[in-house]
Short mmCIF file of C-alpha atoms in Angstrom, two decimals:
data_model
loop_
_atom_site.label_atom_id
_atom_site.label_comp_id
_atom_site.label_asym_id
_atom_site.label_seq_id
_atom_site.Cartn_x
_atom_site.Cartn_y
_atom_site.Cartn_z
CA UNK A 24 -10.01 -1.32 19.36
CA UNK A 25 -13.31 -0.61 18.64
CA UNK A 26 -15.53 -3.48 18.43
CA UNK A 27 -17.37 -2.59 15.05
CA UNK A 28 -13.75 -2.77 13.78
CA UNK A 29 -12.84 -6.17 14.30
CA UNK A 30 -13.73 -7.42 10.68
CA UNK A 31 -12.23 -10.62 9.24
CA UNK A 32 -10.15 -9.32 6.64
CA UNK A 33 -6.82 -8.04 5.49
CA UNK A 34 -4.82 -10.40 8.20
CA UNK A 35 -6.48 -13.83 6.28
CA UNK A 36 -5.15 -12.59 3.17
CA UNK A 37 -1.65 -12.72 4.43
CA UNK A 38 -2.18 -16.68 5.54
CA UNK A 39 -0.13 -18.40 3.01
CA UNK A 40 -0.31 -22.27 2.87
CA UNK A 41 3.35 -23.69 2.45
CA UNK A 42 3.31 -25.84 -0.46
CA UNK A 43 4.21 -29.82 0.85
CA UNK A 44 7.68 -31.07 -0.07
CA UNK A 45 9.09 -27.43 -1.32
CA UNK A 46 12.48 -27.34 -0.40
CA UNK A 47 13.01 -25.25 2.57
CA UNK A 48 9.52 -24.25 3.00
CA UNK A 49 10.12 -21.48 -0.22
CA UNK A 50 7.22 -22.03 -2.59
CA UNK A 51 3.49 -21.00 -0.93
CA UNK A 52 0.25 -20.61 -2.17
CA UNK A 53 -1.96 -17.53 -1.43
CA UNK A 54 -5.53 -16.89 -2.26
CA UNK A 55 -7.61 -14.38 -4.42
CA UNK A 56 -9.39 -11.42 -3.17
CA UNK A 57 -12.43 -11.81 -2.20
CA UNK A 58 -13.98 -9.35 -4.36
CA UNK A 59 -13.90 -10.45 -8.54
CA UNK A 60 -13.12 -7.16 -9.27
CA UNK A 61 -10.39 -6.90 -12.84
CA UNK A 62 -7.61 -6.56 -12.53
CA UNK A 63 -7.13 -7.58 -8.96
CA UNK A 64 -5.66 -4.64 -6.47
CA UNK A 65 -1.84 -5.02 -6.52
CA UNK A 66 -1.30 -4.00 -3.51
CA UNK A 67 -2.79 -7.16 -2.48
CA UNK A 68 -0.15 -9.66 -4.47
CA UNK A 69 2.82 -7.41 -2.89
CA UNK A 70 1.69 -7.61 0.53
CA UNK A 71 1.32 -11.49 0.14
CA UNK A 72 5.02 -11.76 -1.38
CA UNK A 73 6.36 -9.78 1.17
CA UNK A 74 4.91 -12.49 3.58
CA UNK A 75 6.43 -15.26 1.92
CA UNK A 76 9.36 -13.87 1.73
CA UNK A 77 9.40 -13.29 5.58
CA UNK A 78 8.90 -16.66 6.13
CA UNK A 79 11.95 -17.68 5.35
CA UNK A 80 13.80 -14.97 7.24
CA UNK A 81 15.50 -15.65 10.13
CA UNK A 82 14.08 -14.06 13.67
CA UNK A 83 16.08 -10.61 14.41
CA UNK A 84 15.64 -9.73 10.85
CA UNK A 85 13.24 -7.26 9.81
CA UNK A 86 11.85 -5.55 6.64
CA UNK A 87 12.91 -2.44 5.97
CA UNK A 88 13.11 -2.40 2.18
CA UNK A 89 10.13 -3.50 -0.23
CA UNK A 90 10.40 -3.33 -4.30
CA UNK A 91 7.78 -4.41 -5.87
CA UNK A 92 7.15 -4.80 -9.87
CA UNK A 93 3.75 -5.02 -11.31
CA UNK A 94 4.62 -6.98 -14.48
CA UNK A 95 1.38 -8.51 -15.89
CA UNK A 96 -2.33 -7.76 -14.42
CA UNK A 97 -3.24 -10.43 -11.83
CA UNK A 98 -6.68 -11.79 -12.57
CA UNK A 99 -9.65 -12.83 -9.94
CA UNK A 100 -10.59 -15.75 -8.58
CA UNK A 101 -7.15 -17.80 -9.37
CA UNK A 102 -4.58 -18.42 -5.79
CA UNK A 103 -1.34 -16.75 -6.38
CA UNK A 104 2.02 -19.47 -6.49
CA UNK A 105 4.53 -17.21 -4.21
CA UNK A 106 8.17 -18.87 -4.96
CA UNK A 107 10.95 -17.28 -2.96
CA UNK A 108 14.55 -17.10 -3.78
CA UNK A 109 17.14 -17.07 -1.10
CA UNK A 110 19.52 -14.24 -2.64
CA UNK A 111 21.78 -13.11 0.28
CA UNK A 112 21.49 -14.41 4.25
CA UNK A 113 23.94 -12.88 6.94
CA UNK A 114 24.03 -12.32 10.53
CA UNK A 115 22.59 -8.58 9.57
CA UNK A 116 20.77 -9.00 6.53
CA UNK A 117 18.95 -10.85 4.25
CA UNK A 118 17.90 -10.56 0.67
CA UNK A 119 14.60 -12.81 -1.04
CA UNK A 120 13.34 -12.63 -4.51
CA UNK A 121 9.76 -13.78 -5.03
CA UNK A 122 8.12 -14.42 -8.12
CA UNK A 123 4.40 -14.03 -8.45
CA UNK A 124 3.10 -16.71 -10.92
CA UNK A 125 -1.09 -17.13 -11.99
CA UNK A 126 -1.54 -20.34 -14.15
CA UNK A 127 2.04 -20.43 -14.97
CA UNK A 128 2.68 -16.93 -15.69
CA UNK A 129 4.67 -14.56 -14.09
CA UNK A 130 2.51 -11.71 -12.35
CA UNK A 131 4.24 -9.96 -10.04
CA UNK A 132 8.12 -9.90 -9.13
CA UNK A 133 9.24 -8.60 -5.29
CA UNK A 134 12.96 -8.21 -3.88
CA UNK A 135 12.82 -7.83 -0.03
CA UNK A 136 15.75 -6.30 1.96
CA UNK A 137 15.83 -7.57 5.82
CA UNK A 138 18.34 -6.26 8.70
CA UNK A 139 18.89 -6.30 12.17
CA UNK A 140 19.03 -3.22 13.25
CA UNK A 141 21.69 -1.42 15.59
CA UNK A 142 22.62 2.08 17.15
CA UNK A 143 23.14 4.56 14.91
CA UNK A 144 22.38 8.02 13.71
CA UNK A 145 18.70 8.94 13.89
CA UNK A 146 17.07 12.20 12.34
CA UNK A 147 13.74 12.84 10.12
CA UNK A 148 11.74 15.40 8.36
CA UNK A 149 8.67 17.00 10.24
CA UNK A 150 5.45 15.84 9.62
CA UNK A 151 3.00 18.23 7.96
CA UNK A 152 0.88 20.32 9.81
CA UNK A 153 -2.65 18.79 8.91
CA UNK A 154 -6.35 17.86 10.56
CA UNK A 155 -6.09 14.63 12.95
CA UNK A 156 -8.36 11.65 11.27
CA UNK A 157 -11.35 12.82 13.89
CA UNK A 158 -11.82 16.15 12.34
CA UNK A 159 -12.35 14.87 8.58
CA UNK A 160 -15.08 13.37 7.24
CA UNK A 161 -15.08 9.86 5.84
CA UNK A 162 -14.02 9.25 2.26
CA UNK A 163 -17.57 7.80 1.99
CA UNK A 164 -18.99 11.49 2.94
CA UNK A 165 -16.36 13.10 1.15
CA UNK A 166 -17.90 10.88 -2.33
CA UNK A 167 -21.35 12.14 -1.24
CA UNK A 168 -20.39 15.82 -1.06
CA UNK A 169 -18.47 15.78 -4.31
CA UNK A 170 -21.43 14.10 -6.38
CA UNK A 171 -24.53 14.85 -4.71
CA UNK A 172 -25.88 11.32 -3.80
CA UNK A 173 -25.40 9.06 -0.71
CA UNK A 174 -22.22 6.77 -0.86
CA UNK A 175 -22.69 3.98 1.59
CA UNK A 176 -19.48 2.25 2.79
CA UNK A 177 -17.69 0.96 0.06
CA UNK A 178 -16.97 -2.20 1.61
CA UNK A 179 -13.17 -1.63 1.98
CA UNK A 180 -10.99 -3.08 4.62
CA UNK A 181 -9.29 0.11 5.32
CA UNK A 182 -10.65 3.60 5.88
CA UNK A 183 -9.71 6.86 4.28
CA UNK A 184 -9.76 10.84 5.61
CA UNK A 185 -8.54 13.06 2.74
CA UNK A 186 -7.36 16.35 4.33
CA UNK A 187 -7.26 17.80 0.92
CA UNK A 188 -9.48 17.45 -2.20
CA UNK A 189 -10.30 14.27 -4.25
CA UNK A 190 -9.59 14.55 -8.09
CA UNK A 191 -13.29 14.57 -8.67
CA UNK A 192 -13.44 17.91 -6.96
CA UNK A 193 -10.46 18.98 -8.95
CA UNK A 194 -11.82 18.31 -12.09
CA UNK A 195 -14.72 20.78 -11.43
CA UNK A 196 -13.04 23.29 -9.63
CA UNK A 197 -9.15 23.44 -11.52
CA UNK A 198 -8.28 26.03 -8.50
CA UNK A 199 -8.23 22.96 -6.57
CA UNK A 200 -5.32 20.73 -8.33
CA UNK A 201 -2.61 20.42 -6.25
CA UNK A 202 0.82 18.49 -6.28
CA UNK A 203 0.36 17.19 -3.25
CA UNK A 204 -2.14 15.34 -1.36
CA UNK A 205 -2.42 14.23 2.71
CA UNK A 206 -4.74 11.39 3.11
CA UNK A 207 -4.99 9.63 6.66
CA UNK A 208 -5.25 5.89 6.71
CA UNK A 209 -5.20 2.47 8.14
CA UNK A 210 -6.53 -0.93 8.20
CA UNK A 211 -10.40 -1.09 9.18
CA UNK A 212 -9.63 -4.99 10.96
CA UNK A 213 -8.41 -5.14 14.55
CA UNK A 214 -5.07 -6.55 13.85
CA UNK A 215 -3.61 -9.88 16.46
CA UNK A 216 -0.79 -9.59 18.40
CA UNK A 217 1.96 -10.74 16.41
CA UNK A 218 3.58 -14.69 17.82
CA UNK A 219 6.27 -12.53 18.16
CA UNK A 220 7.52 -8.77 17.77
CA UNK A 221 9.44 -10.20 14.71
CA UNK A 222 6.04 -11.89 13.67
CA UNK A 223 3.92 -8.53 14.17
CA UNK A 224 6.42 -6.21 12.72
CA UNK A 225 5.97 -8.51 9.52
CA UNK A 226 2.42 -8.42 9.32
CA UNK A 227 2.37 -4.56 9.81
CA UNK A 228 5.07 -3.89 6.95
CA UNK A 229 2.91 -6.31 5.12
CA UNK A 230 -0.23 -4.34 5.35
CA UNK A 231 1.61 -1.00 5.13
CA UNK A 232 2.86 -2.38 1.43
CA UNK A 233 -0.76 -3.42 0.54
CA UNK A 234 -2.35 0.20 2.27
CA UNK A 235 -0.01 2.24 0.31
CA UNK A 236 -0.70 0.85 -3.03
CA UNK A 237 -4.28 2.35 -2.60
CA UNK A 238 -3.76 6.29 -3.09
CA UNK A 239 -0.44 7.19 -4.50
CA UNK A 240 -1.97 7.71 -8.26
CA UNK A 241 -4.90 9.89 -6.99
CA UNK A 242 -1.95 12.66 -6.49
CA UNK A 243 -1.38 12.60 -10.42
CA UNK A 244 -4.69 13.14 -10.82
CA UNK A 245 -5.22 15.77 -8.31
CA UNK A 246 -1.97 17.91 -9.98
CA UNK A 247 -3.90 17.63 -13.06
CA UNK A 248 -7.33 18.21 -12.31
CA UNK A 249 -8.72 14.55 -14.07
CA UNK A 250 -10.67 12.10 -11.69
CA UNK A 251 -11.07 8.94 -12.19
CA UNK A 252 -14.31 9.39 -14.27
CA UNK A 253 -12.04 10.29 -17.12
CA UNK A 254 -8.93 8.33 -16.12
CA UNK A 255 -7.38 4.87 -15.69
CA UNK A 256 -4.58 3.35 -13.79
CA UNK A 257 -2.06 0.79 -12.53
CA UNK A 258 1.04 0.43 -10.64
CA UNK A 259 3.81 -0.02 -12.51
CA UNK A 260 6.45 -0.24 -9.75
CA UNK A 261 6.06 0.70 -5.62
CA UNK A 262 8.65 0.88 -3.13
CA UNK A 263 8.61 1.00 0.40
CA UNK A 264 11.30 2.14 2.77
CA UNK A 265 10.45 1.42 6.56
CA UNK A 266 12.42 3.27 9.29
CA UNK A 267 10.94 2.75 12.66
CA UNK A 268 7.95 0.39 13.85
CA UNK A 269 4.44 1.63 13.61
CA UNK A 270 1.14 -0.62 13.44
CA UNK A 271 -0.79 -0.79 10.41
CA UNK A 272 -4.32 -0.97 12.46
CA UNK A 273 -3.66 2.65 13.68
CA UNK A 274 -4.19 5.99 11.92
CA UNK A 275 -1.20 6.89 9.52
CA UNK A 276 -0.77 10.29 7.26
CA UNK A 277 0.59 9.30 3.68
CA UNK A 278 2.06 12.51 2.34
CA UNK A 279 1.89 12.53 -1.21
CA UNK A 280 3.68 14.75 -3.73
CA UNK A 281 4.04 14.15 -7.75
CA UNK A 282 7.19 16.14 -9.52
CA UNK A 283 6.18 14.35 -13.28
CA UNK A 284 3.96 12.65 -15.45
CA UNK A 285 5.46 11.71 -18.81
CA UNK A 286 4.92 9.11 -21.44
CA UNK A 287 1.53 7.98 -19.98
CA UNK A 288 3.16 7.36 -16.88
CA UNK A 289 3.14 9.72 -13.39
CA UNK A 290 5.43 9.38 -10.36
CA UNK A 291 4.66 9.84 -7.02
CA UNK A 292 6.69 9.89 -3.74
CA UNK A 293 5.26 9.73 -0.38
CA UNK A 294 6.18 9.94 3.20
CA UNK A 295 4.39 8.24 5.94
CA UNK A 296 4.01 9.36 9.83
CA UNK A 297 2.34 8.33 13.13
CA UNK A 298 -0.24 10.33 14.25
CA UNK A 299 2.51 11.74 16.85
CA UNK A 300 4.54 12.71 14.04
CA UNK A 301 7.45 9.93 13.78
CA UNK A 302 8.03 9.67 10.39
CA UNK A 303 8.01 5.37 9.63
CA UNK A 304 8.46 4.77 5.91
CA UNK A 305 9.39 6.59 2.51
CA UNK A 306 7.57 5.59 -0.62
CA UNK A 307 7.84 5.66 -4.26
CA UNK A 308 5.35 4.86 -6.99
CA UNK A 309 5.32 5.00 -10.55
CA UNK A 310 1.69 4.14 -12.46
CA UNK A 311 0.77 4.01 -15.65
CA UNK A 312 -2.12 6.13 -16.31
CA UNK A 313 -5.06 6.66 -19.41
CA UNK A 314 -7.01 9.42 -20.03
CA UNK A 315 -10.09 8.33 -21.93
CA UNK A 316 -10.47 11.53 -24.10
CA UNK A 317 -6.97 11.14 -24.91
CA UNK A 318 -6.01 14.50 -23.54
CA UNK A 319 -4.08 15.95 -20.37
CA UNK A 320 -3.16 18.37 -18.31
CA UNK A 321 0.25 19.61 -16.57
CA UNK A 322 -0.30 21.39 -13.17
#
């Protein structure tokens, strides 16, 4: 890893402290984001369940199924109380429930699927032919280009490279709205080796849940030729489907396409490959999403 890239960051988020005398270590406590920023990023609550929930899983068990539901915003500066229900535990899977509460209300709700995994069939889709990472400029250039004025870094702990354009060039050029978009990303930190390849695969899925929560609604936009100058959103629900291992800390292309936007609300799905083309998760977003002038667009 680069050295510039090993940033205290998105692994400290994921250290939950196990609340004393919680019967069978299933209630834990996890802090804010850093940043005050309101609402807080919900990718950052479901990554954070996700790892509570994975504490209680037995090793040989691993994540391969994350449904997350968004069901009041999360504020800043206030911990997050993780509970975790033990739903279903077998010699091949297990099932946990987590519940998401800020000052005693409910926040964010997550139901976990983990298995052991065995020989079996094994075929995927190929990955879109697309620019590696190295060949795009960062999303920081790409923000200068599309308004004219230096962006410095934004301060993110992940990085960006948008093979395609951003709504904001969209919106001035409609012959740019698309249905889909490519976007290249991973975590900026230099991620530890995992206690244990159960441990690591964990902290990857973890990060892949809170990574993926970043662009998904930038498709709607795209289709529709809006940036977020004239638009708001939030994630309503996100799911994650993970099929082979992959690490989190390494580039990964999240193919995006959006086939509606009704009702104030636009759905995305996604598929996600190594840089070698294995394809490594399947994803599924709905967000709810505002147009200030009150208007909209179908692409």
């Amino acid at each position: 890893m680069d050295q510039e890239r090993a940033l205290p960051g998105l692994p400290g988020l994921l250290d939950l402290d196990a609340v004393p005398g919680a019967e069978d270590g299933e209630h834990f406590l996890g802090p804010p984001p850093p940043e005050p920023s309101s609402p807080v990023y919900g990718g950052h609550v479901a990554a954070q369940a996700l790892a509570a929930a994975g504490r209680t899983v037995p090793d040989g068990l691993r994540a391969h199924s994350v449904h997350c539901s968004f069901v009041r915003p999360a504020v800043p500066n206030t911990p997050f109380d993780h509970r975790v229900e033990r739903v279903r535990g077998s010699a091949a899977f297990a099932t946990r429930r987590v519940y998401a509460t800020q000052r005693g209300r409910e926040v964010f709700a997550l139901t976990a699927s983990f298995h052991r995994g065995a020989p079996g069939l094994d075929h995927q889709d190929a990955m879109p032919q697309v620019p590696m990472p190295e060949e795009l400029p960062t999303y920081e250039e790409r923000l200068t280009t599309s308004f004219g004025e230096p962006f410095q870094s934004l301060g993110k702990p992940y990085e960006l490279r948008f093979v395609g354009p951003l709504s904001f060039d969209a919106e001035k050029d409609p012959s740019l709205a698309s249905p889909r978009t490519r976007i290249w990303v991973r975590a900026k930190d230099a991620l530890p080796a995992g206690a244990t390849a159960d441990r690591a695969h964990l902290l990857h899925a973890c990060l892949l849940t809170y990574l993926t929560d970043v662009t998904m609604l930038e498709t709607v936009l795209v289709r529709n030729g809006i940036s977020w100058l004239r638009a708001t959103g939030s994630s309503l629900d996100h799911t994650v489907w993970i099929h082979r291992p992959f690490r989190a800390d390494e580039w990964l292309l999240c193919a995006h396409e959006t086939p509606a936007a009704a009702g104030g609300r636009g759905l995305v799905l996604g598929r996600v490959f190594t840089r070698d083309g294995t394809l490594v998760a399947t994803l599924a977003q709905e967000g709810l999403i505002r147009v200030n002038d009150g208007s909209g667009s179908a692409g």
